[in-house]
PDB file of C-alpha atoms in Angstrom:
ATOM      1  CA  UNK A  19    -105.640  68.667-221.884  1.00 48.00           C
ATOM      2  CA  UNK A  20    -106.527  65.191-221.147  1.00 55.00           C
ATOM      3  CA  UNK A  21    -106.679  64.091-224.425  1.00 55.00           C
ATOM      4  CA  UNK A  22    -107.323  60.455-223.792  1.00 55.00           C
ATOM      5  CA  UNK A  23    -110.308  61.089-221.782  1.00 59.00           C
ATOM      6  CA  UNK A  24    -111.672  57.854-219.920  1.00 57.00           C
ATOM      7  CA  UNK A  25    -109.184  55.383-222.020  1.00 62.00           C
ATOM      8  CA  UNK A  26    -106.547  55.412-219.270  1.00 69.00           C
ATOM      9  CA  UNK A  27    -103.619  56.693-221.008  1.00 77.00           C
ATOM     10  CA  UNK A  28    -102.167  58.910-223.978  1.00 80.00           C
ATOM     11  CA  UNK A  29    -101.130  55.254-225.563  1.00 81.00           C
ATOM     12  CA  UNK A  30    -104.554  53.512-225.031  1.00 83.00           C
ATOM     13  CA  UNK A  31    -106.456  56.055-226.565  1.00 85.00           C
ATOM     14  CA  UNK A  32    -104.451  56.394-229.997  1.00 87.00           C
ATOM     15  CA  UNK A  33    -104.565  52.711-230.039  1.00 88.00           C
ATOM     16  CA  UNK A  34    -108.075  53.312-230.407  1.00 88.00           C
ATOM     17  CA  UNK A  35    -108.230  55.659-232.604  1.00 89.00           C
ATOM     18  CA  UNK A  36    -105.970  53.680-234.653  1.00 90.00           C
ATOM     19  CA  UNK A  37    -107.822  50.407-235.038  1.00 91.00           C
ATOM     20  CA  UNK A  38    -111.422  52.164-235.029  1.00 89.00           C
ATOM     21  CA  UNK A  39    -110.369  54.193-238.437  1.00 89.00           C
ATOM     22  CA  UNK A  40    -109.187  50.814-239.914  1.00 91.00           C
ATOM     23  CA  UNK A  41    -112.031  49.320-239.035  1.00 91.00           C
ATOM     24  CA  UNK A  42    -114.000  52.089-240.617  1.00 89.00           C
ATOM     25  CA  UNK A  43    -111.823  51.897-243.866  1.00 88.00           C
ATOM     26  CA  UNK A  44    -114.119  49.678-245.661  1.00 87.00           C
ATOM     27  CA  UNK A  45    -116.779  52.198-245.632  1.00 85.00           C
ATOM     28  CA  UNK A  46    -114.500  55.591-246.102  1.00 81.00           C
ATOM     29  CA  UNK A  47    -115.230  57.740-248.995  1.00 77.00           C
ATOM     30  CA  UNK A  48    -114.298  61.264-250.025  1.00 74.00           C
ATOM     31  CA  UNK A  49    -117.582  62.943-247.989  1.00 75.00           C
ATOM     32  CA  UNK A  50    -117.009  60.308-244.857  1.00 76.00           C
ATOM     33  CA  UNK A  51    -113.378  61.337-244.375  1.00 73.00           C
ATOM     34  CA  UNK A  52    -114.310  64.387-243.088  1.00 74.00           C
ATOM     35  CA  UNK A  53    -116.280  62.529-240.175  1.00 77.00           C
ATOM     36  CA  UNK A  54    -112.323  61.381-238.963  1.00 77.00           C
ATOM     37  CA  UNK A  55    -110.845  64.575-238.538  1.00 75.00           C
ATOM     38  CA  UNK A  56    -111.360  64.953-235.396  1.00 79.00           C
ATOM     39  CA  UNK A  57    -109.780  61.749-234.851  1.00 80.00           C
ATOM     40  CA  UNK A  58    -106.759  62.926-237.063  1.00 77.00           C
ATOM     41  CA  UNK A  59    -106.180  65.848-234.797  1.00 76.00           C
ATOM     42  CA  UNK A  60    -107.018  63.465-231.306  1.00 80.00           C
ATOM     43  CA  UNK A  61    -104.234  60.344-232.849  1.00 81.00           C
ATOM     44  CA  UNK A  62    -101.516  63.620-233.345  1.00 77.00           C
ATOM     45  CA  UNK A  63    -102.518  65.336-229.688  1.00 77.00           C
ATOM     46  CA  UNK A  64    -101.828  61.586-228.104  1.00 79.00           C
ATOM     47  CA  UNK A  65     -97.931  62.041-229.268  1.00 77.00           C
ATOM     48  CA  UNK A  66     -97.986  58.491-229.819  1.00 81.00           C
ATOM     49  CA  UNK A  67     -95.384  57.666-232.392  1.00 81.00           C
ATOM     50  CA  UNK A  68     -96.145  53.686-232.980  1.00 84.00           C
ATOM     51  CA  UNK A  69     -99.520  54.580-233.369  1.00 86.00           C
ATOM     52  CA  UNK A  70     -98.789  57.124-236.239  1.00 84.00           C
ATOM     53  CA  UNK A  71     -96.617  54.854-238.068  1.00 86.00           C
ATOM     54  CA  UNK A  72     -99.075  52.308-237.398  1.00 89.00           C
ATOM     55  CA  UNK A  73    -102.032  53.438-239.229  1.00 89.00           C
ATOM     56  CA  UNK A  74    -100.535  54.801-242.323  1.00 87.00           C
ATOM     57  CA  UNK A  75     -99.299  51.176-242.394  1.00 90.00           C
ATOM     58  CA  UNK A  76    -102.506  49.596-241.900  1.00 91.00           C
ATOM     59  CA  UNK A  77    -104.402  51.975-244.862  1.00 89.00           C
ATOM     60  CA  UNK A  78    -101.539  50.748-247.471  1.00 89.00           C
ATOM     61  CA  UNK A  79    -102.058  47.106-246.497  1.00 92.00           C
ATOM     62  CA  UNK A  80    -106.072  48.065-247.107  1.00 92.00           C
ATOM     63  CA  UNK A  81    -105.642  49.866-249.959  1.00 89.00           C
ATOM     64  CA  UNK A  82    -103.351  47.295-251.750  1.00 90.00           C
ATOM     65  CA  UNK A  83    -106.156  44.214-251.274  1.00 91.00           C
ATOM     66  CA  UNK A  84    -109.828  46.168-251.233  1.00 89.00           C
ATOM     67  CA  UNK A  85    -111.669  46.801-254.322  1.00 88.00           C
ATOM     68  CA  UNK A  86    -112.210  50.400-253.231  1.00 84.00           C
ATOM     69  CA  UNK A  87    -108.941  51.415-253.839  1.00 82.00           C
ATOM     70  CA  UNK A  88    -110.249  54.881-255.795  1.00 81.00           C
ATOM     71  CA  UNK A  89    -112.484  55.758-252.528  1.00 79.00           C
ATOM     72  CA  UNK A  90    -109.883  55.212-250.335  1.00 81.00           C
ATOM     73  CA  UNK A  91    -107.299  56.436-251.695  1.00 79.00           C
ATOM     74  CA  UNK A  92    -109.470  60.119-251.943  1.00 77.00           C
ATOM     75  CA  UNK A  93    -110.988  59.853-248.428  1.00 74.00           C
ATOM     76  CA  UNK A  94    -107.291  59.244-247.218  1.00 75.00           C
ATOM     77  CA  UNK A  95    -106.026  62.164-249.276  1.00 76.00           C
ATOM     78  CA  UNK A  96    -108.550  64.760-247.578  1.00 72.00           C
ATOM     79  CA  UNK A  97    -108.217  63.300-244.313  1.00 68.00           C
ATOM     80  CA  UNK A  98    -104.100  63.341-244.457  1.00 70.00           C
ATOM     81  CA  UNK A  99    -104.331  67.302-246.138  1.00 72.00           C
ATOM     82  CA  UNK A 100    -106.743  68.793-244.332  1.00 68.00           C
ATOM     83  CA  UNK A 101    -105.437  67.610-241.112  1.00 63.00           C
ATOM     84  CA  UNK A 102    -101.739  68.511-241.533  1.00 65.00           C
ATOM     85  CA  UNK A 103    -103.293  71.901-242.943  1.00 66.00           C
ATOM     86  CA  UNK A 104    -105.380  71.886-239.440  1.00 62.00           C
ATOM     87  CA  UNK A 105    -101.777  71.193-237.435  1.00 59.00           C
ATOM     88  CA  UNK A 106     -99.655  73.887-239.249  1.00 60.00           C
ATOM     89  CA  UNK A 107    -102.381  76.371-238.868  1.00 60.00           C
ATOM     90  CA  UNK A 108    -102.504  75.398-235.044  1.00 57.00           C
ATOM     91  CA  UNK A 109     -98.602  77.076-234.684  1.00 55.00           C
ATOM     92  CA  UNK A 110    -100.086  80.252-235.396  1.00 56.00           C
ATOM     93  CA  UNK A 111    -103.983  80.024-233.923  1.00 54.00           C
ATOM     94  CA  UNK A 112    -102.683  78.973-230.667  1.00 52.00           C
ATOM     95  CA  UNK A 113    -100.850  80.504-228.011  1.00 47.00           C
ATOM     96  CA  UNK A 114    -100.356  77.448-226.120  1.00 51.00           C
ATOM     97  CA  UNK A 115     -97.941  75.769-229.670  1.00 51.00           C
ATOM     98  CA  UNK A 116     -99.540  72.808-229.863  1.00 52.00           C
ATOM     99  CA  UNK A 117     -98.630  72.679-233.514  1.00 52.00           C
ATOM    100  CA  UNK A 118     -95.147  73.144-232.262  1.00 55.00           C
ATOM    101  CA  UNK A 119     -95.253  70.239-230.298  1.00 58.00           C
ATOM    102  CA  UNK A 120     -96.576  68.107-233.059  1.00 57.00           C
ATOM    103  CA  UNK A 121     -94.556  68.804-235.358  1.00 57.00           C
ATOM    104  CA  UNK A 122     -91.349  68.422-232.691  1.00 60.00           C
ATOM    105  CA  UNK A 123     -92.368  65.056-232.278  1.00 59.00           C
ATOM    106  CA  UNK A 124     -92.462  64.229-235.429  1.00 57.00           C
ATOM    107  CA  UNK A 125     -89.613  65.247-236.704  1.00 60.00           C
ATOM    108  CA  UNK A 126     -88.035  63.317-234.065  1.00 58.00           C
ATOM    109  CA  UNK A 127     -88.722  60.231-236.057  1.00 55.00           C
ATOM    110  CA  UNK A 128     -86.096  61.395-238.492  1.00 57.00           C
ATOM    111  CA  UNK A 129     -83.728  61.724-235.434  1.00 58.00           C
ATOM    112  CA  UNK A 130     -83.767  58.297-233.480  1.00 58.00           C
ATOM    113  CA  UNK A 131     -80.068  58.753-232.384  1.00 58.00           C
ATOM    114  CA  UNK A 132     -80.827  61.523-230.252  1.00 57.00           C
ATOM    115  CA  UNK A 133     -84.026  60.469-229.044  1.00 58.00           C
ATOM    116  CA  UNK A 134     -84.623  60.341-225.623  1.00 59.00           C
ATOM    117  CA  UNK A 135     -87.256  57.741-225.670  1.00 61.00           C
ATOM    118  CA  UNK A 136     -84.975  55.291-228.636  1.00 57.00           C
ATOM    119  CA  UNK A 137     -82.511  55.716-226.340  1.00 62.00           C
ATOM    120  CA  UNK A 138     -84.437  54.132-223.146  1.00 64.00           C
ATOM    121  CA  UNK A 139     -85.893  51.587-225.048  1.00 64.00           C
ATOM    122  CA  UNK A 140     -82.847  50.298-226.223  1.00 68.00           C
ATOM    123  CA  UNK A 141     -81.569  50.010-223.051  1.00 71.00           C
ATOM    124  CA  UNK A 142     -84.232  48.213-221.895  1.00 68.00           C
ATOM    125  CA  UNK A 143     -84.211  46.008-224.875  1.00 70.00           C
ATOM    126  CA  UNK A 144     -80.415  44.698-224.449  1.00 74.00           C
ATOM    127  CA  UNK A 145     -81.125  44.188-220.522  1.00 73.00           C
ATOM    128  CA  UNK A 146     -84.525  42.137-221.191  1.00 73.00           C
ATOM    129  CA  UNK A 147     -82.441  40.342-224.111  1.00 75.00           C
ATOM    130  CA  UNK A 148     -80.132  38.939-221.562  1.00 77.00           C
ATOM    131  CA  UNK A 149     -82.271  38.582-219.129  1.00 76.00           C
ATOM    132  CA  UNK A 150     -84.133  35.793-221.677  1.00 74.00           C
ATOM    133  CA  UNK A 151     -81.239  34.006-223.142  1.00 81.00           C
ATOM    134  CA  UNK A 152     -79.921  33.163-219.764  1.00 80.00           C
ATOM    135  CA  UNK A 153     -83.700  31.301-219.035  1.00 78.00           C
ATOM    136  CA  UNK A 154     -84.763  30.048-222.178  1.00 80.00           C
ATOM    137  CA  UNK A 155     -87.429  28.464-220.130  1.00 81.00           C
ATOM    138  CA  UNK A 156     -88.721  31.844-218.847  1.00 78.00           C
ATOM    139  CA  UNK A 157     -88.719  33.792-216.304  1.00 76.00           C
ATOM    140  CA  UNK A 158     -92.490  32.738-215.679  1.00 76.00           C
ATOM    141  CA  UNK A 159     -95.919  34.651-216.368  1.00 77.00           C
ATOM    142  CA  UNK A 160     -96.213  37.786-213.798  1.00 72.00           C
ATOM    143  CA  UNK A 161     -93.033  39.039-213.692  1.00 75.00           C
ATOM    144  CA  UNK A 162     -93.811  41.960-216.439  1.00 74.00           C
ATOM    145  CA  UNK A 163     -97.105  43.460-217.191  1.00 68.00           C
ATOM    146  CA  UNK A 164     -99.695  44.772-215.122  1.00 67.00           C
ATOM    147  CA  UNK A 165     -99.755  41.595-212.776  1.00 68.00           C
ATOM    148  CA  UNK A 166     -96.309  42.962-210.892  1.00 70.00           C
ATOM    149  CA  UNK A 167     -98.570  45.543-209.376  1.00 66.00           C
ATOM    150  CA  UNK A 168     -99.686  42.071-207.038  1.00 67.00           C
ATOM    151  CA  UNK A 169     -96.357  41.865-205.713  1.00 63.00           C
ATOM    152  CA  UNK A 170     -96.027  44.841-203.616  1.00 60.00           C
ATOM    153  CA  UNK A 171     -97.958  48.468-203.302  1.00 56.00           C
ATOM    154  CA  UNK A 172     -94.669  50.501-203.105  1.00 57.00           C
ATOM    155  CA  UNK A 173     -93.085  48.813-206.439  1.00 57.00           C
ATOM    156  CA  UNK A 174     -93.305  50.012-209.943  1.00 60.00           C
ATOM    157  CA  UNK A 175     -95.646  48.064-212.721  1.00 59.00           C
ATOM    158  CA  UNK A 176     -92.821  46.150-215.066  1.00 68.00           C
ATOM    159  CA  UNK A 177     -92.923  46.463-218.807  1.00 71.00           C
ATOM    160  CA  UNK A 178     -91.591  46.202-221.592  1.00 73.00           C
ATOM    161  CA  UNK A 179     -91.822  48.420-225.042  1.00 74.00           C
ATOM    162  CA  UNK A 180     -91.705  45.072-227.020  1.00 79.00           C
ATOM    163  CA  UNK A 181     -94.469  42.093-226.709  1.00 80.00           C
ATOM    164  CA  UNK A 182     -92.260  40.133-228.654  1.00 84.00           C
ATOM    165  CA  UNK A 183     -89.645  40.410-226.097  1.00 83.00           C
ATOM    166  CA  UNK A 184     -91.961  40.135-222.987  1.00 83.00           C
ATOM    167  CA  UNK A 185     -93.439  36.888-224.146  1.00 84.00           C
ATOM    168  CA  UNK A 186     -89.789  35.817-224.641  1.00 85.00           C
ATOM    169  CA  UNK A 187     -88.957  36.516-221.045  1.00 84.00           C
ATOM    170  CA  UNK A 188     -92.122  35.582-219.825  1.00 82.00           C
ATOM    171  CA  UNK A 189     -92.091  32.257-221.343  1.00 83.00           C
ATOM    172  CA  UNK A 190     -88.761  31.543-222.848  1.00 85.00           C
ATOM    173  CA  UNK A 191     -87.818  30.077-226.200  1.00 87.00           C
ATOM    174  CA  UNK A 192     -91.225  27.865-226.473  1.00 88.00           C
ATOM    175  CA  UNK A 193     -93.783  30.652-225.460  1.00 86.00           C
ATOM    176  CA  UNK A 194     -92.128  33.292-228.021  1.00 88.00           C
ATOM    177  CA  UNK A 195     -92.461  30.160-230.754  1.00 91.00           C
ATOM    178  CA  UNK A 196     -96.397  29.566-229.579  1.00 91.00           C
ATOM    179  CA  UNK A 197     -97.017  33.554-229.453  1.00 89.00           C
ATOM    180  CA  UNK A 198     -95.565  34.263-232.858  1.00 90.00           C
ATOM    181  CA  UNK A 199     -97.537  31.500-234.412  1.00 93.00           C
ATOM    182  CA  UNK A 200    -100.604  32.842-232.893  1.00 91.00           C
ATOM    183  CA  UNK A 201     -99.824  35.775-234.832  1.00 90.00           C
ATOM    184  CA  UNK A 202     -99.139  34.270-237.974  1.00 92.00           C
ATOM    185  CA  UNK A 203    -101.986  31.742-238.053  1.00 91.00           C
ATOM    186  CA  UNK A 204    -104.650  34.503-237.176  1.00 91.00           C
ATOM    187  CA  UNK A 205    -102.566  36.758-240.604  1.00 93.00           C
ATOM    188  CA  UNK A 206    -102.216  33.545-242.837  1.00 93.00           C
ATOM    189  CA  UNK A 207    -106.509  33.017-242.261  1.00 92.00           C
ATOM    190  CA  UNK A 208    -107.299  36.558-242.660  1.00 93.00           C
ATOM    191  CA  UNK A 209    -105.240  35.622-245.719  1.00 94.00           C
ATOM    192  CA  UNK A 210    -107.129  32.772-247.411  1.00 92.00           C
ATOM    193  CA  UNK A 211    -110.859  34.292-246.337  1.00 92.00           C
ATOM    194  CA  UNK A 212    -109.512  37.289-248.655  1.00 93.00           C
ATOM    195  CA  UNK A 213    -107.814  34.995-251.203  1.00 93.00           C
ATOM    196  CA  UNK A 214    -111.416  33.163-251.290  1.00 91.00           C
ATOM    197  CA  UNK A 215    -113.486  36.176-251.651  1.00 91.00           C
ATOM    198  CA  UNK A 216    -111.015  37.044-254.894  1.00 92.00           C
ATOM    199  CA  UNK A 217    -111.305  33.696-256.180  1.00 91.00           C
ATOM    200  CA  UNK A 218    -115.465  34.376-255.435  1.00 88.00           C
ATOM    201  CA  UNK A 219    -116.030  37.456-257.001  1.00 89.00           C
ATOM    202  CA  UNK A 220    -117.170  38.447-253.513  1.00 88.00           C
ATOM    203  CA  UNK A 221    -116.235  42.456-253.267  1.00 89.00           C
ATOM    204  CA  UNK A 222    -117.797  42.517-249.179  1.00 89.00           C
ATOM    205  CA  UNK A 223    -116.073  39.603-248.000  1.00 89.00           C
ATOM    206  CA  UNK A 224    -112.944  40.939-249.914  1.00 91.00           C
ATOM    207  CA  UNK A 225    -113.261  44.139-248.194  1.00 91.00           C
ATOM    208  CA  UNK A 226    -113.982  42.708-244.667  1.00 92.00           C
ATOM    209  CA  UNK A 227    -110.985  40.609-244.991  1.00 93.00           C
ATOM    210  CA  UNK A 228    -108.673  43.242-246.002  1.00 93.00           C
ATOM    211  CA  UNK A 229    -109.837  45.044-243.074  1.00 93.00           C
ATOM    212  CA  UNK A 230    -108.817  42.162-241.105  1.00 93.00           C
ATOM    213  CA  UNK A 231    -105.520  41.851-242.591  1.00 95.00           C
ATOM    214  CA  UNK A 232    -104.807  45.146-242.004  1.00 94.00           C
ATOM    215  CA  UNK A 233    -105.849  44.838-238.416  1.00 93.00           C
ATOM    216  CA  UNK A 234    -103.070  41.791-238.112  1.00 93.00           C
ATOM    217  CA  UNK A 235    -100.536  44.271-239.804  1.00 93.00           C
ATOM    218  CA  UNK A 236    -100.940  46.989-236.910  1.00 92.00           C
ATOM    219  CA  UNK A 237    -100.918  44.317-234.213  1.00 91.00           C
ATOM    220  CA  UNK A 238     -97.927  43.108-235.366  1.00 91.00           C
ATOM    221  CA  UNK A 239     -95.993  46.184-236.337  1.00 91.00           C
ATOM    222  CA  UNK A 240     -97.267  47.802-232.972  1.00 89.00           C
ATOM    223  CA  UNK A 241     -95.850  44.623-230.581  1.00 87.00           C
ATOM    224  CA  UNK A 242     -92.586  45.908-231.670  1.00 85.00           C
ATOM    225  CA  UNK A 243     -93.071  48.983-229.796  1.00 82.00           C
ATOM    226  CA  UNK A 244     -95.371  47.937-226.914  1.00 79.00           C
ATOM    227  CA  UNK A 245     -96.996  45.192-225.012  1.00 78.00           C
ATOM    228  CA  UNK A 246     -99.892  44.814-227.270  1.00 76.00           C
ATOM    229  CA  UNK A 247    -101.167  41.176-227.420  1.00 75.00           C
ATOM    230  CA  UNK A 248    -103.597  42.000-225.112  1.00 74.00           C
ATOM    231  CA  UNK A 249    -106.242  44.390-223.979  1.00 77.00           C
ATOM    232  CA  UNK A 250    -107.826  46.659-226.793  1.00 81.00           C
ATOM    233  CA  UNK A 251    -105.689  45.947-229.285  1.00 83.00           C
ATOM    234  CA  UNK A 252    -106.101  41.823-229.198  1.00 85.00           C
ATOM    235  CA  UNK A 253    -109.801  42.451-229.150  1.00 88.00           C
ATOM    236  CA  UNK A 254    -110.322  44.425-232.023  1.00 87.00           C
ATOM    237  CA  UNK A 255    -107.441  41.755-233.960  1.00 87.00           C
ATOM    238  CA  UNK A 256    -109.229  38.606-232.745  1.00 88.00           C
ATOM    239  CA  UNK A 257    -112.998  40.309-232.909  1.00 89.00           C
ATOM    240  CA  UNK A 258    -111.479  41.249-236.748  1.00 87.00           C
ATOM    241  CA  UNK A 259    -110.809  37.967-237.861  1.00 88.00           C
ATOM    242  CA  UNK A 260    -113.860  36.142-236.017  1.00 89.00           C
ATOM    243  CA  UNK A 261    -116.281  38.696-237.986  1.00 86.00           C
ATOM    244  CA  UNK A 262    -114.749  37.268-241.879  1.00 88.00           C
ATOM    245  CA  UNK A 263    -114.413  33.362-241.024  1.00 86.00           C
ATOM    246  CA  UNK A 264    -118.158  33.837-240.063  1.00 75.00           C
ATOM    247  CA  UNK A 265    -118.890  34.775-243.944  1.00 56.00           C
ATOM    248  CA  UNK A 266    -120.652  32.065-246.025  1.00 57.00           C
ATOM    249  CA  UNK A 267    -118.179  32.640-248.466  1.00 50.00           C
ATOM    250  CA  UNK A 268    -115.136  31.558-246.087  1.00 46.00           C
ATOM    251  CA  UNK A 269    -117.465  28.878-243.814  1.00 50.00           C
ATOM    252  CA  UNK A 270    -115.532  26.134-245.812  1.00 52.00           C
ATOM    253  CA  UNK A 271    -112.013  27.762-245.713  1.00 52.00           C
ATOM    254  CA  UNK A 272    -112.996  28.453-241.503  1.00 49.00           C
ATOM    255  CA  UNK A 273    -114.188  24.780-241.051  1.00 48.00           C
TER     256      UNK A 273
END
């Protein structure tokens, strides 16, 4: 089943999926949860692990900062029970064991030591690690990512499961200092529009901004696990934080 459908891969679409729910978090209530449950079952039939740490993630940050912390805390509960009831019915509805699978993979999570996939990545981890501390300069932009595929038909696209990492052999010591304060100034003014809103008494600008916080939190928790300062997930980070410092109650903090 090609569960990602026309979002180019398994990881693509539960990024999706990921960052649409928390962008529909300020609006979830007990009766809307039950509009995300097909999204539930699509996140767990993507087998992407980030992505499932990810969003859990992202709803605490949410929950901890909005002042619908009763709403979402119910929607969350019937989306989370009635979609793990959904998967554990699944080992017995369906021939082909997709429940099986699911719950294979995620009890793999519990096993990193004898994970297949751990074990790659930190491989390739300790090789790219080298690889950057002997050119602290960089090893220059193009030589990871999807522009290798302009070096030669017959060779294989370059990456890396870290974007911390590939900006630090991309662009040495100074581009990983630039990249992570990208990161930290678009989090630290998601920070004060929400911190303003408080201070307001402004409940829609609070919400919006803990959206956007916890749209920062995945990006950064997911770049430790793939390339993702780019693409859909930079869009919906950057897109995030342009919609709050666009509020008349932050115009002041934005300026």
């Amino acid at each position: 089943v090609r569960v990602f459908s026309m979002l180019n891969s398994p990881a693509t679409y539960a990024e999706f999926l990921t960052f649409a729910t928390i962008v529909f978090l300020p609006r979830l209530t007990f009766k809307s949860a039950f509009l995300l449950l097909p999204i539930f079952f699509g996140l767990g039939l993507s087998l992407t692990r980030a992505d499932w740490l990810a969003l859990p993630l992202s709803i605490a940050v949410f929950s901890l900062l909005t002042t619908r912390r009763k709403q979402v805390v119910r929607g969350v509960s019937v989306f989370v029970c009635i979609g793990v009831l959904g998967v554990l019915l699944s080992q017995t509805a369906f021939s082909i064991g997709s429940g099986t699978v699911l719950l294979n993979r995620l009890t793999s999570l519990t096993d990193i030591a004898h994970d297949v996939s751990a074990a790659s990545r930190t491989t390739q981890m300790a090789d790219a690690w080298n690889r950057a501390i002997e050119d602290p300069e960089g090893s220059g932009l193009g030589v990871l990512g999807l522009a290798t595929r302009l070096n030669n038909a017959q060779e294989d696209v370059i990456f890396l499961d870290s974007g911390y990492l590939s900006r630090f052999v991309e662009m040495g010591i100074p581009g990983i200092l630039a990249f992570c304060a990208s990161l930290a100034f678009a989090l630290f003014a998601a920070i004060r529009v929400w911190r303003a809103a408080v201070r307001d008494g402004d409940s829609t600008t609070q919400n919006l901004a803990a959206m956007a916080i916890a749209l920062q939190v995945a990006v950064l928790f997911l770049n430790v696990f793939a390339d993702d300062s780019f693409g859909l997930a930079a869009i919906f980070a950057w897109t995030g934080l342009g919609l709050i410092l666009r509020t008349p109650a932050s115009k002041r903090s934005a300026q």
